[in-house]
Amino acid sequence: MSTLAPLLPGLVAETTNIPDDEIPGTLETVIMEAIHPELGGVAKVTAVKVFRSRCINDFLGIMDGHSDELHMFSVSLFNKHIQPQSWLLDGGRRSGTGCWGDEMNRGDIVYILSLEVQPSHRRQGLGTWVLQKLLSSSNVKYDDIVYCWPTAERSALTPEARKVDVNGQLAFYQKNGFRRVGKTDFIGYSPKPSHKSRLVPESSDATPISGDSALEGQVELLPLHKSIVELNTPEIEGIIQTSYDTDPSSIHRVDAYGFTPVHLALADLNIHALRKLIALGVTEDLRNSDNTKCLTPLEMLLETMRSNREFSETVLGSWNGYGKPELLAEFCVKRALGEIEDTVPEATFESKRKWGCTCGACFGGYMSPRMCYRLKHQGALIMDMMEQNMYMFKRGKPLEDMDGLFDISTDYLPWGLRSSMYKTFYKGYQTLFATIYAISGSVNTPATVTSLASLVAGNPDVSCYLSKGGRYEYALDAVTSVAREQSCLGDGTFDEMYEDEAEVGTEFTGLLKCANDLEFELVRRLIGLDPEERWGPYYDMDDDDSDVD
């Protein structure tokens, strides 16, 4: 940067922050421009800042709505909770140098869309100058990470020219401290001097996974691969057997991308081919990741399942669980690998896995032990808060001072129910939270609308609550909403409370981890909260869409 002064004296950096038109508090365009008093703008870097806390409820949808590039970025590196994909952290082949980890789950995201230098002033260090101005500006906080996808300019039309262009951009960013995230096409920069990426030499940075889809290109060169893709019927079993009888090595042969027949069977969800190949002995192929995607057949299947789920949740608005073909394919592979005992029925696996459970202990495949614990904690907390308010009620009279209630549960009652609230009604509402607390420690009977109705049947206080327009759903809405707000998807207070195991023990942190631990929306839907209804908190009367008089 020191060479710039004699070349362009008087150069200054000018920053422009433009809030997004539709979601101004969530996305912001950041433009850092190098301005010369006589030449004007000579270089410019344009980025999008993503404020994590403001988009954590719909991250993938927001990224998809912005552009195809941000959509690709989001689904390549993160899940819907803006947490890094697990394979980035597991030390496997796809994690690359392993220099990126849990820090991707903190801070905001700054994504560079473009960096432009006027043609007449290129190769004078202006690109580095303006980029460093952005990286050292207040737009990049200590915990933030800056990402970029080096791509070819439109003028680079031939494959050779595009490759040269991409490599040139990559080298430029690497010299400025960027390192590849896993083996993806994306690179990242951390402002922390002690970050692991600073220890990776440019020459040792990971290379991206290359290659096209397993179902495209030269797959037709191998007859068995072609048959598996084109024939998803029982007849494929005979074709595989004939190929094996003629040449036993044919069921292990790799195509131009490194994929074996069992890779193709799983990519196409060809259960007939999959079962036949497993019966003939392809166990070692199930562990093979020596291909252009660095994926084993099972990993390929799981990636497809993840992608299909994200599409359903983001575009269609609802996911109805994994389909039977996906689950059957996963079951067959895991049994062949010895990950599922022979005594476990296929139906049992499907029921446990349908809703995404990875711990094997979720009730109904969706309510994880950690989720149960969160709901139990909130049930106890709300129950105790309500008990402290009982003195405010006078016998036979409605509560006079609603504002005096120190009680978050009341926010989840429609306003029509609050205007004339008696003690018996309030005690009935409290009983629901006490019941949630009592049963949420057991994944055999989690708190649902059905289980609550069964367990409190005949309780006089609850009967009063229900007769006045109360619903089981209001209590379930309260505990799940508050639990989510206090999780890492909200203010994180619950998780922070249990971080110090020496002080609070391992009652929570010792529970099995599961992919469903933060699936609040899924849990709410499956315990009986209709996502089409307007739920609390009802902070003012305009929020109340209920029919309660």
Coordinates of C-alpha atoms in Angstrom, one line a residue:
M1 CA 0.0 0.0 0.0
S2 CA 2.9 2.4 0.6
T3 CA 3.6 2.6 -3.2
L4 CA 0.2 4.3 -3.8
A5 CA 1.1 7.7 -2.5
P6 CA 3.5 8.7 -5.2
L7 CA 1.3 7.1 -7.9
L8 CA -1.9 8.7 -6.9
P9 CA -1.4 11.4 -4.2
G10 CA -4.5 12.6 -2.5
L11 CA -6.4 9.3 -2.7
V12 CA -9.1 9.0 -0.1
A13 CA -11.6 6.2 0.8
E14 CA -15.3 6.9 0.7
T15 CA -17.8 4.6 2.3
T16 CA -21.5 4.3 1.4
N17 CA -24.0 2.2 3.3
I18 CA -27.3 1.5 1.6
P19 CA -30.0 -0.4 3.7
D20 CA -31.9 -3.0 1.7
D21 CA -35.2 -1.6 0.3
E22 CA -37.3 -4.5 1.6
I23 CA -35.4 -5.6 4.8
P24 CA -33.3 -2.6 5.8
G25 CA -32.3 -3.9 9.2
T26 CA -31.2 -7.2 7.9
L27 CA -29.2 -6.6 4.7
E28 CA -27.1 -3.6 3.8
T29 CA -25.0 -2.8 0.7
V30 CA -21.6 -1.5 1.6
I31 CA -19.6 0.4 -1.1
M32 CA -16.0 1.3 -0.4
E33 CA -14.6 3.6 -3.1
A34 CA -11.1 5.0 -3.8
I35 CA -11.6 8.6 -4.8
H36 CA -8.9 10.8 -6.4
P37 CA -9.4 14.6 -6.4
E38 CA -8.9 14.8 -10.2
L39 CA -9.6 11.4 -11.5
G40 CA -12.6 10.7 -9.4
G41 CA -13.5 7.1 -8.5
V42 CA -10.6 4.8 -9.6
A43 CA -11.5 1.6 -7.6
K44 CA -14.5 0.2 -5.8
V45 CA -15.4 -2.8 -3.8
T46 CA -19.1 -3.6 -3.3
A47 CA -20.3 -6.0 -0.5
V48 CA -23.5 -7.1 1.3
K49 CA -23.5 -7.1 5.0
V50 CA -25.8 -9.7 6.6
F51 CA -26.8 -9.0 10.2
R52 CA -27.0 -12.4 11.7
S53 CA -29.4 -11.7 14.5
R54 CA -32.0 -10.2 12.2
C55 CA -32.2 -13.0 9.7
I56 CA -31.7 -16.1 11.8
N57 CA -35.4 -17.0 11.4
D58 CA -35.3 -17.1 7.6
F59 CA -31.6 -17.1 6.6
L60 CA -31.8 -19.3 3.5
G61 CA -35.0 -17.6 2.3
I62 CA -33.5 -14.2 2.6
M63 CA -30.3 -15.2 0.8
D64 CA -32.4 -16.8 -2.0
G65 CA -34.4 -13.7 -2.3
H66 CA -31.4 -11.5 -2.8
S67 CA -29.6 -13.3 -5.6
D68 CA -28.6 -16.7 -7.0
E69 CA -25.0 -16.0 -5.8
L70 CA -26.0 -15.5 -2.2
H71 CA -28.3 -18.5 -2.4
M72 CA -25.4 -20.7 -3.5
F73 CA -23.2 -19.2 -0.8
S74 CA -25.7 -19.8 1.9
V75 CA -26.6 -23.4 1.1
S76 CA -23.0 -24.3 0.4
L77 CA -21.6 -23.3 3.8
F78 CA -24.5 -23.0 6.3
N79 CA -27.7 -24.6 7.5
K80 CA -30.9 -22.6 8.0
H81 CA -29.7 -21.5 11.5
I82 CA -26.6 -19.9 9.9
Q83 CA -24.5 -22.6 11.5
P84 CA -21.6 -24.0 9.4
Q85 CA -22.2 -27.3 7.7
S86 CA -21.0 -30.2 9.9
W87 CA -18.6 -31.5 7.2
L88 CA -16.7 -28.2 7.5
L89 CA -15.8 -29.1 11.1
D90 CA -15.3 -32.9 11.1
G91 CA -11.8 -32.9 9.8
G92 CA -12.8 -35.0 6.7
R93 CA -11.7 -34.5 3.2
R94 CA -14.3 -31.8 2.5
S95 CA -13.0 -29.6 5.4
G96 CA -9.9 -28.7 3.4
T97 CA -7.2 -27.2 5.6
G98 CA -9.6 -27.2 8.6
C99 CA -8.8 -23.6 9.4
W100 CA -12.5 -22.6 9.6
G101 CA -14.7 -23.8 12.5
D102 CA -17.3 -22.7 15.0
E103 CA -16.3 -19.0 14.6
M104 CA -18.5 -19.1 11.5
N105 CA -21.4 -19.3 13.9
R106 CA -20.6 -15.9 15.4
G107 CA -20.6 -12.3 14.2
D108 CA -22.1 -10.9 11.0
I109 CA -21.4 -11.9 7.4
V110 CA -19.8 -9.5 4.9
Y111 CA -20.0 -10.9 1.4
I112 CA -18.0 -9.2 -1.4
L113 CA -20.0 -9.0 -4.6
S114 CA -17.5 -7.3 -6.8
L115 CA -14.1 -5.4 -6.8
E116 CA -13.5 -3.0 -9.7
V117 CA -10.5 -1.0 -10.8
Q118 CA -10.6 1.4 -13.7
P119 CA -8.7 -0.3 -16.6
S120 CA -6.2 2.6 -17.0
H121 CA -5.2 2.3 -13.3
R122 CA -4.9 -1.4 -12.9
R123 CA -1.8 -3.2 -11.5
Q124 CA -1.0 -0.1 -9.3
G125 CA -2.1 -1.7 -6.0
L126 CA -5.5 0.1 -6.0
G127 CA -7.4 -3.1 -5.7
T128 CA -5.4 -4.0 -2.6
W129 CA -5.8 -0.5 -1.2
V130 CA -9.5 -0.3 -1.5
L131 CA -10.0 -3.9 -0.2
Q132 CA -7.9 -3.3 2.8
K133 CA -9.9 -0.1 3.5
L134 CA -13.0 -2.2 3.6
L135 CA -11.5 -4.9 5.8
S136 CA -10.2 -2.4 8.3
S137 CA -13.4 -0.3 8.4
S138 CA -16.1 -0.3 11.0
N139 CA -18.2 -2.4 8.6
V140 CA -16.1 -5.4 9.6
K141 CA -16.3 -6.1 13.3
Y142 CA -13.9 -8.4 15.2
D143 CA -16.2 -11.4 15.1
D144 CA -17.3 -10.9 11.5
I145 CA -16.1 -12.9 8.6
V146 CA -15.8 -11.6 5.0
Y147 CA -16.5 -14.1 2.2
C148 CA -16.0 -14.0 -1.5
W149 CA -16.5 -16.2 -4.5
P150 CA -13.7 -15.6 -7.1
T151 CA -15.3 -15.9 -10.5
A152 CA -14.3 -15.1 -14.0
E153 CA -15.2 -11.8 -15.7
R154 CA -17.8 -12.0 -18.4
S155 CA -15.2 -11.1 -21.0
A156 CA -13.3 -14.3 -20.2
L157 CA -15.3 -16.5 -22.6
T158 CA -13.0 -19.5 -23.3
P159 CA -12.5 -22.1 -20.6
E160 CA -8.8 -21.4 -20.6
A161 CA -9.3 -17.6 -20.2
R162 CA -11.9 -18.2 -17.4
K163 CA -9.4 -20.4 -15.5
V164 CA -6.7 -17.8 -15.8
D165 CA -9.1 -15.1 -14.6
V166 CA -10.3 -17.1 -11.6
N167 CA -6.8 -18.0 -10.6
G168 CA -5.7 -14.4 -10.8
Q169 CA -8.6 -13.3 -8.6
L170 CA -7.9 -16.1 -6.1
A171 CA -4.2 -15.2 -5.9
F172 CA -5.2 -11.5 -5.3
Y173 CA -7.5 -12.4 -2.4
Q174 CA -5.1 -14.9 -0.9
K175 CA -2.4 -12.2 -0.8
N176 CA -4.9 -10.2 1.2
G177 CA -5.5 -12.9 3.9
F178 CA -8.4 -14.9 2.4
R179 CA -8.3 -18.7 2.6
R180 CA -10.6 -21.3 1.2
V181 CA -13.6 -22.4 3.3
G182 CA -13.3 -26.2 3.3
K183 CA -13.0 -27.3 -0.3
T184 CA -15.8 -25.1 -1.6
D185 CA -15.6 -22.4 -4.2
F186 CA -15.8 -19.8 -1.4
I187 CA -13.0 -18.1 0.5
G188 CA -13.1 -16.2 3.8
Y189 CA -11.2 -13.6 5.8
S190 CA -11.2 -13.1 9.5
P191 CA -10.0 -9.8 11.0
K192 CA -8.6 -11.7 14.0
P193 CA -4.7 -11.9 13.8
S194 CA -4.8 -15.2 15.7
H195 CA -7.3 -16.9 13.4
K196 CA -6.2 -20.3 12.1
S197 CA -6.4 -19.1 8.5
R198 CA -3.4 -16.8 9.1
L199 CA -1.3 -19.9 9.7
V200 CA -2.1 -21.4 6.3
P201 CA 0.5 -20.3 3.6
E202 CA -0.9 -19.3 0.2
S203 CA 0.7 -22.3 -1.4
S204 CA -0.9 -24.7 1.1
D205 CA -4.4 -23.4 0.8
A206 CA -7.1 -26.0 -0.2
T207 CA -8.2 -26.5 -3.7
P208 CA -12.0 -26.6 -4.5
I209 CA -13.9 -29.7 -5.3
S210 CA -14.4 -29.8 -9.0
G211 CA -16.4 -31.8 -11.5
D212 CA -20.0 -31.9 -12.7
S213 CA -23.0 -33.9 -11.5
A214 CA -22.6 -37.6 -11.3
L215 CA -25.6 -37.9 -13.6
E216 CA -24.1 -35.8 -16.5
G217 CA -21.2 -36.0 -18.9
Q218 CA -19.3 -39.2 -19.5
V219 CA -21.5 -41.5 -17.4
E220 CA -22.8 -43.0 -20.7
L221 CA -19.3 -44.4 -21.4
L222 CA -19.9 -47.1 -18.8
P223 CA -22.8 -49.4 -19.6
L224 CA -23.7 -50.5 -16.1
H225 CA -23.6 -46.9 -14.8
K226 CA -25.9 -45.9 -17.7
S227 CA -28.3 -48.7 -17.0
I228 CA -28.6 -47.8 -13.3
V229 CA -29.5 -44.2 -14.1
E230 CA -32.0 -45.1 -16.8
L231 CA -33.7 -48.2 -15.4
N232 CA -35.2 -47.7 -11.9
T233 CA -37.3 -50.9 -12.0
P234 CA -36.8 -54.5 -10.8
E235 CA -35.3 -55.4 -14.2
I236 CA -32.1 -53.6 -13.3
E237 CA -31.3 -56.4 -10.9
G238 CA -31.0 -58.9 -13.8
I239 CA -28.8 -56.5 -15.7
I240 CA -26.5 -56.0 -12.7
Q241 CA -26.3 -59.8 -12.2
T242 CA -25.4 -60.4 -15.9
S243 CA -22.7 -57.7 -15.8
Y244 CA -21.3 -59.2 -12.6
D245 CA -21.3 -62.8 -14.0
T246 CA -19.5 -61.5 -17.1
D247 CA -17.0 -59.3 -15.2
P248 CA -17.1 -59.2 -11.4
S249 CA -15.1 -56.0 -11.4
S250 CA -17.8 -54.2 -13.3
I251 CA -19.8 -53.4 -10.1
H252 CA -16.8 -51.6 -8.7
R253 CA -15.6 -49.7 -11.8
V254 CA -15.5 -45.9 -11.5
D255 CA -16.6 -43.5 -14.2
A256 CA -14.7 -40.4 -15.4
Y257 CA -15.7 -38.6 -12.1
G258 CA -14.7 -41.4 -9.8
F259 CA -18.2 -42.6 -9.1
T260 CA -19.0 -46.3 -8.7
P261 CA -22.3 -48.0 -9.6
V262 CA -23.5 -47.7 -6.0
H263 CA -22.8 -44.0 -6.0
L264 CA -25.1 -43.7 -9.0
A265 CA -27.8 -46.0 -7.5
L266 CA -28.0 -43.6 -4.5
A267 CA -27.8 -40.5 -6.5
D268 CA -30.9 -41.7 -8.5
L269 CA -32.5 -43.4 -5.4
N270 CA -32.6 -46.6 -7.4
I271 CA -33.5 -49.0 -4.5
H272 CA -33.6 -52.0 -6.8
A273 CA -30.0 -51.4 -8.0
L274 CA -28.8 -50.5 -4.5
R275 CA -30.1 -53.8 -2.9
K276 CA -28.6 -55.9 -5.7
L277 CA -25.2 -54.2 -5.5
I278 CA -25.1 -54.6 -1.7
A279 CA -26.1 -58.3 -2.1
L280 CA -23.2 -58.8 -4.5
G281 CA -20.7 -57.1 -2.2
V282 CA -19.9 -53.4 -2.5
T283 CA -19.2 -52.6 1.1
E284 CA -15.8 -51.1 0.4
D285 CA -17.3 -49.0 -2.3
L286 CA -19.7 -47.6 0.3
R287 CA -16.6 -46.1 2.0
N288 CA -15.1 -44.7 -1.2
S289 CA -14.9 -40.9 -1.5
D290 CA -12.1 -40.8 -4.2
N291 CA -14.2 -38.8 -6.6
T292 CA -14.6 -35.2 -7.8
K293 CA -17.1 -34.5 -5.0
C294 CA -15.2 -36.1 -2.2
L295 CA -18.4 -37.9 -1.2
T296 CA -19.1 -41.5 -0.1
P297 CA -22.3 -42.9 -1.5
L298 CA -24.0 -42.3 1.9
E299 CA -22.7 -38.7 2.0
M300 CA -24.1 -38.2 -1.5
L301 CA -27.5 -39.4 -0.3
L302 CA -27.5 -37.2 2.8
E303 CA -26.5 -34.2 0.8
T304 CA -29.5 -34.8 -1.5
M305 CA -31.8 -35.3 1.5
R306 CA -30.6 -32.0 3.0
S307 CA -31.0 -30.1 -0.2
N308 CA -34.5 -31.5 -0.8
R309 CA -35.5 -30.5 2.8
E310 CA -34.1 -27.0 2.4
F311 CA -36.0 -26.5 -0.8
S312 CA -39.2 -27.6 0.8
E313 CA -38.8 -25.4 3.8
T314 CA -37.5 -22.3 1.9
V315 CA -39.5 -22.4 -1.3
L316 CA -42.6 -24.5 -0.5
G317 CA -42.9 -23.2 3.1
S318 CA -43.3 -26.6 4.7
W319 CA -41.4 -29.9 5.0
N320 CA -43.3 -33.2 5.6
G321 CA -40.4 -35.3 6.6
Y322 CA -38.0 -37.5 4.6
G323 CA -39.7 -39.6 1.9
K324 CA -39.8 -43.4 2.1
P325 CA -37.3 -43.9 -0.8
E326 CA -34.7 -41.7 0.9
L327 CA -35.2 -43.5 4.2
L328 CA -35.1 -46.9 2.7
A329 CA -31.9 -46.1 0.8
E330 CA -30.3 -44.8 4.0
F331 CA -31.4 -47.8 5.9
C332 CA -29.9 -50.2 3.4
V333 CA -26.6 -48.5 3.3
K334 CA -26.2 -48.1 7.1
R335 CA -27.1 -51.7 7.6
A336 CA -24.5 -52.8 5.0
L337 CA -21.9 -50.7 6.8
G338 CA -22.8 -52.2 10.2
E339 CA -24.2 -49.0 11.6
I340 CA -27.7 -50.5 12.1
E341 CA -28.1 -53.9 13.8
D342 CA -29.8 -56.7 11.9
T343 CA -32.4 -56.9 14.6
V344 CA -33.7 -53.3 13.9
P345 CA -36.8 -53.4 11.6
E346 CA -36.9 -51.1 8.6
A347 CA -40.1 -49.5 9.9
T348 CA -38.5 -48.7 13.3
F349 CA -35.6 -46.9 11.5
E350 CA -38.1 -45.0 9.3
S351 CA -40.2 -43.8 12.2
K352 CA -37.2 -42.6 14.1
R353 CA -35.5 -40.9 11.2
K354 CA -38.4 -39.4 9.3
W355 CA -38.3 -36.0 11.0
G356 CA -34.5 -35.7 10.9
C357 CA -33.5 -37.3 14.2
T358 CA -29.8 -38.1 14.4
C359 CA -29.5 -39.1 18.1
G360 CA -31.9 -42.1 17.9
A361 CA -33.7 -40.8 21.1
C362 CA -36.3 -38.3 19.7
F363 CA -39.9 -39.0 20.6
G364 CA -41.7 -39.5 17.3
G365 CA -38.5 -38.7 15.5
Y366 CA -38.7 -35.0 16.2
M367 CA -38.6 -34.1 20.0
S368 CA -35.0 -34.4 21.1
P369 CA -33.9 -34.9 24.7
R370 CA -32.3 -31.4 24.6
M371 CA -35.5 -29.8 23.3
C372 CA -37.5 -31.6 26.0
Y373 CA -35.1 -30.2 28.6
R374 CA -35.6 -26.6 27.3
L375 CA -39.4 -27.0 27.4
K376 CA -39.2 -28.5 30.9
H377 CA -37.1 -25.5 32.1
Q378 CA -39.5 -23.0 30.6
G379 CA -42.5 -24.8 32.1
A380 CA -40.9 -24.6 35.5
L381 CA -39.9 -21.0 35.2
I382 CA -43.3 -19.8 34.0
M383 CA -45.1 -21.9 36.6
D384 CA -43.0 -20.3 39.4
M385 CA -43.5 -16.8 38.0
M386 CA -47.3 -17.3 37.9
E387 CA -47.3 -18.6 41.5
Q388 CA -45.8 -15.3 42.7
N389 CA -48.7 -13.4 41.1
M390 CA -51.5 -15.3 42.9
Y391 CA -51.6 -12.8 45.7
M392 CA -52.9 -10.1 43.3
F393 CA -56.2 -11.9 42.7
K394 CA -59.2 -11.3 45.0
R395 CA -61.8 -14.0 45.5
G396 CA -64.7 -13.7 43.1
K397 CA -63.2 -10.7 41.3
P398 CA -61.3 -10.3 38.1
L399 CA -57.8 -9.1 38.2
E400 CA -57.7 -5.3 38.4
D401 CA -54.0 -4.5 37.7
M402 CA -53.0 -6.4 34.6
D403 CA -49.9 -4.2 34.2
G404 CA -48.7 -5.4 37.7
L405 CA -48.3 -9.0 36.6
F406 CA -44.7 -10.1 36.4
D407 CA -45.5 -12.9 34.0
I408 CA -44.4 -13.6 30.4
S409 CA -47.1 -16.2 30.0
T410 CA -49.9 -13.6 29.9
D411 CA -48.4 -12.2 26.7
Y412 CA -49.5 -15.4 25.0
L413 CA -53.1 -15.0 25.9
P414 CA -55.3 -13.1 23.4
W415 CA -56.5 -9.7 24.8
G416 CA -60.0 -10.9 24.9
L417 CA -59.1 -13.4 27.7
R418 CA -57.2 -10.9 29.7
S419 CA -59.9 -8.3 30.1
S420 CA -61.7 -10.3 32.8
M421 CA -59.3 -12.8 34.3
Y422 CA -60.2 -14.6 37.5
K423 CA -57.9 -16.6 39.8
T424 CA -59.4 -19.9 38.8
F425 CA -58.8 -19.2 35.2
Y426 CA -55.2 -18.2 36.0
K427 CA -54.6 -21.3 38.0
G428 CA -56.0 -23.4 35.2
Y429 CA -53.5 -21.8 32.8
Q430 CA -50.7 -22.3 35.4
T431 CA -51.6 -26.0 35.6
L432 CA -50.8 -26.4 32.0
F433 CA -47.3 -25.2 32.5
A434 CA -46.9 -27.4 35.6
T435 CA -48.0 -30.3 33.4
I436 CA -45.5 -29.4 30.7
Y437 CA -42.8 -29.2 33.3
A438 CA -43.8 -32.6 34.7
I439 CA -43.9 -34.5 31.5
S440 CA -41.2 -32.8 29.4
G441 CA -38.4 -34.7 31.1
S442 CA -39.7 -37.9 29.5
V443 CA -39.5 -38.4 25.7
N444 CA -42.1 -41.1 26.0
T445 CA -44.8 -38.5 26.7
P446 CA -43.8 -35.1 25.4
A447 CA -46.0 -32.0 25.8
T448 CA -48.5 -31.9 22.9
V449 CA -52.0 -30.7 22.7
T450 CA -53.2 -34.3 22.9
S451 CA -51.1 -35.3 25.9
L452 CA -52.0 -32.1 27.8
A453 CA -55.7 -32.7 27.2
S454 CA -55.4 -36.3 28.5
L455 CA -53.3 -35.5 31.6
V456 CA -55.4 -32.6 32.8
A457 CA -58.8 -34.0 32.0
G458 CA -61.2 -33.4 34.9
N459 CA -59.0 -30.7 36.6
P460 CA -61.5 -28.1 37.8
D461 CA -59.2 -25.1 37.3
V462 CA -58.3 -26.2 33.8
S463 CA -62.0 -26.8 33.0
C464 CA -62.7 -23.2 34.0
Y465 CA -59.8 -22.0 31.9
L466 CA -61.1 -23.9 28.9
S467 CA -64.7 -22.8 29.4
K468 CA -63.7 -19.2 29.2
G469 CA -62.0 -19.6 25.9
G470 CA -58.5 -20.8 27.0
R471 CA -56.7 -23.3 24.8
Y472 CA -53.9 -25.9 25.5
E473 CA -52.1 -24.3 22.5
Y474 CA -51.5 -21.0 24.4
A475 CA -49.3 -22.7 27.0
L476 CA -47.4 -24.6 24.4
D477 CA -47.0 -21.5 22.3
A478 CA -45.5 -19.7 25.4
V479 CA -43.0 -22.4 26.3
T480 CA -41.7 -23.0 22.8
S481 CA -41.5 -19.3 21.9
V482 CA -39.6 -18.4 25.1
A483 CA -37.4 -21.4 24.8
R484 CA -36.5 -20.4 21.3
E485 CA -35.8 -16.8 22.3
Q486 CA -33.4 -17.9 25.0
S487 CA -31.6 -20.4 22.7
C488 CA -28.7 -19.5 20.5
L489 CA -31.3 -18.6 17.9
G490 CA -32.3 -15.7 20.1
D491 CA -30.4 -14.0 22.9
G492 CA -28.6 -17.2 24.0
T493 CA -29.3 -16.7 27.7
F494 CA -30.3 -20.4 28.3
D495 CA -27.2 -21.8 26.5
E496 CA -24.9 -19.3 28.4
M497 CA -26.4 -20.5 31.7
Y498 CA -25.4 -24.1 31.0
E499 CA -21.9 -23.4 29.6
D500 CA -20.1 -23.5 32.9
E501 CA -20.5 -27.2 33.7
A502 CA -18.4 -26.9 36.8
E503 CA -21.1 -24.6 38.3
V504 CA -24.3 -26.0 36.9
G505 CA -23.3 -29.6 36.1
T506 CA -24.0 -31.6 33.0
E507 CA -27.7 -32.2 33.3
F508 CA -28.3 -30.4 30.0
T509 CA -24.9 -30.5 28.2
G510 CA -24.6 -34.2 29.0
L511 CA -27.7 -35.0 27.0
L512 CA -27.3 -36.4 23.5
K513 CA -26.8 -33.9 20.7
C514 CA -29.2 -34.1 17.8
A515 CA -30.0 -32.3 14.5
N516 CA -33.4 -31.6 16.0
D517 CA -32.1 -29.7 19.1
L518 CA -33.1 -26.4 17.6
E519 CA -36.0 -27.4 15.4
F520 CA -38.5 -25.2 17.2
E521 CA -40.8 -24.6 14.2
L522 CA -41.0 -28.3 13.4
V523 CA -41.7 -29.1 17.0
R524 CA -44.4 -26.4 17.3
R525 CA -46.1 -27.8 14.2
L526 CA -46.0 -31.5 15.4
I527 CA -47.2 -30.8 19.0
G528 CA -50.3 -29.1 17.6
L529 CA -49.6 -25.5 16.9
D530 CA -51.0 -24.8 13.4
P531 CA -48.5 -22.6 11.5
E532 CA -51.3 -20.9 9.7
E533 CA -52.7 -19.5 12.9
R534 CA -51.6 -16.2 14.5
W535 CA -49.9 -17.0 17.8
G536 CA -48.5 -14.9 20.5
P537 CA -47.1 -12.9 22.0
Y538 CA -50.0 -10.5 21.7
Y539 CA -48.5 -7.2 22.8
D540 CA -51.5 -5.0 21.9
M541 CA -55.0 -5.5 20.8
D542 CA -54.2 -5.2 17.1
D543 CA -52.2 -8.5 17.5
D544 CA -55.3 -10.4 18.6
D545 CA -56.9 -12.2 15.7
S546 CA -58.8 -14.6 17.9
D547 CA -62.6 -14.8 18.1
V548 CA -62.5 -14.6 21.9
D549 CA -65.1 -12.1 23.2

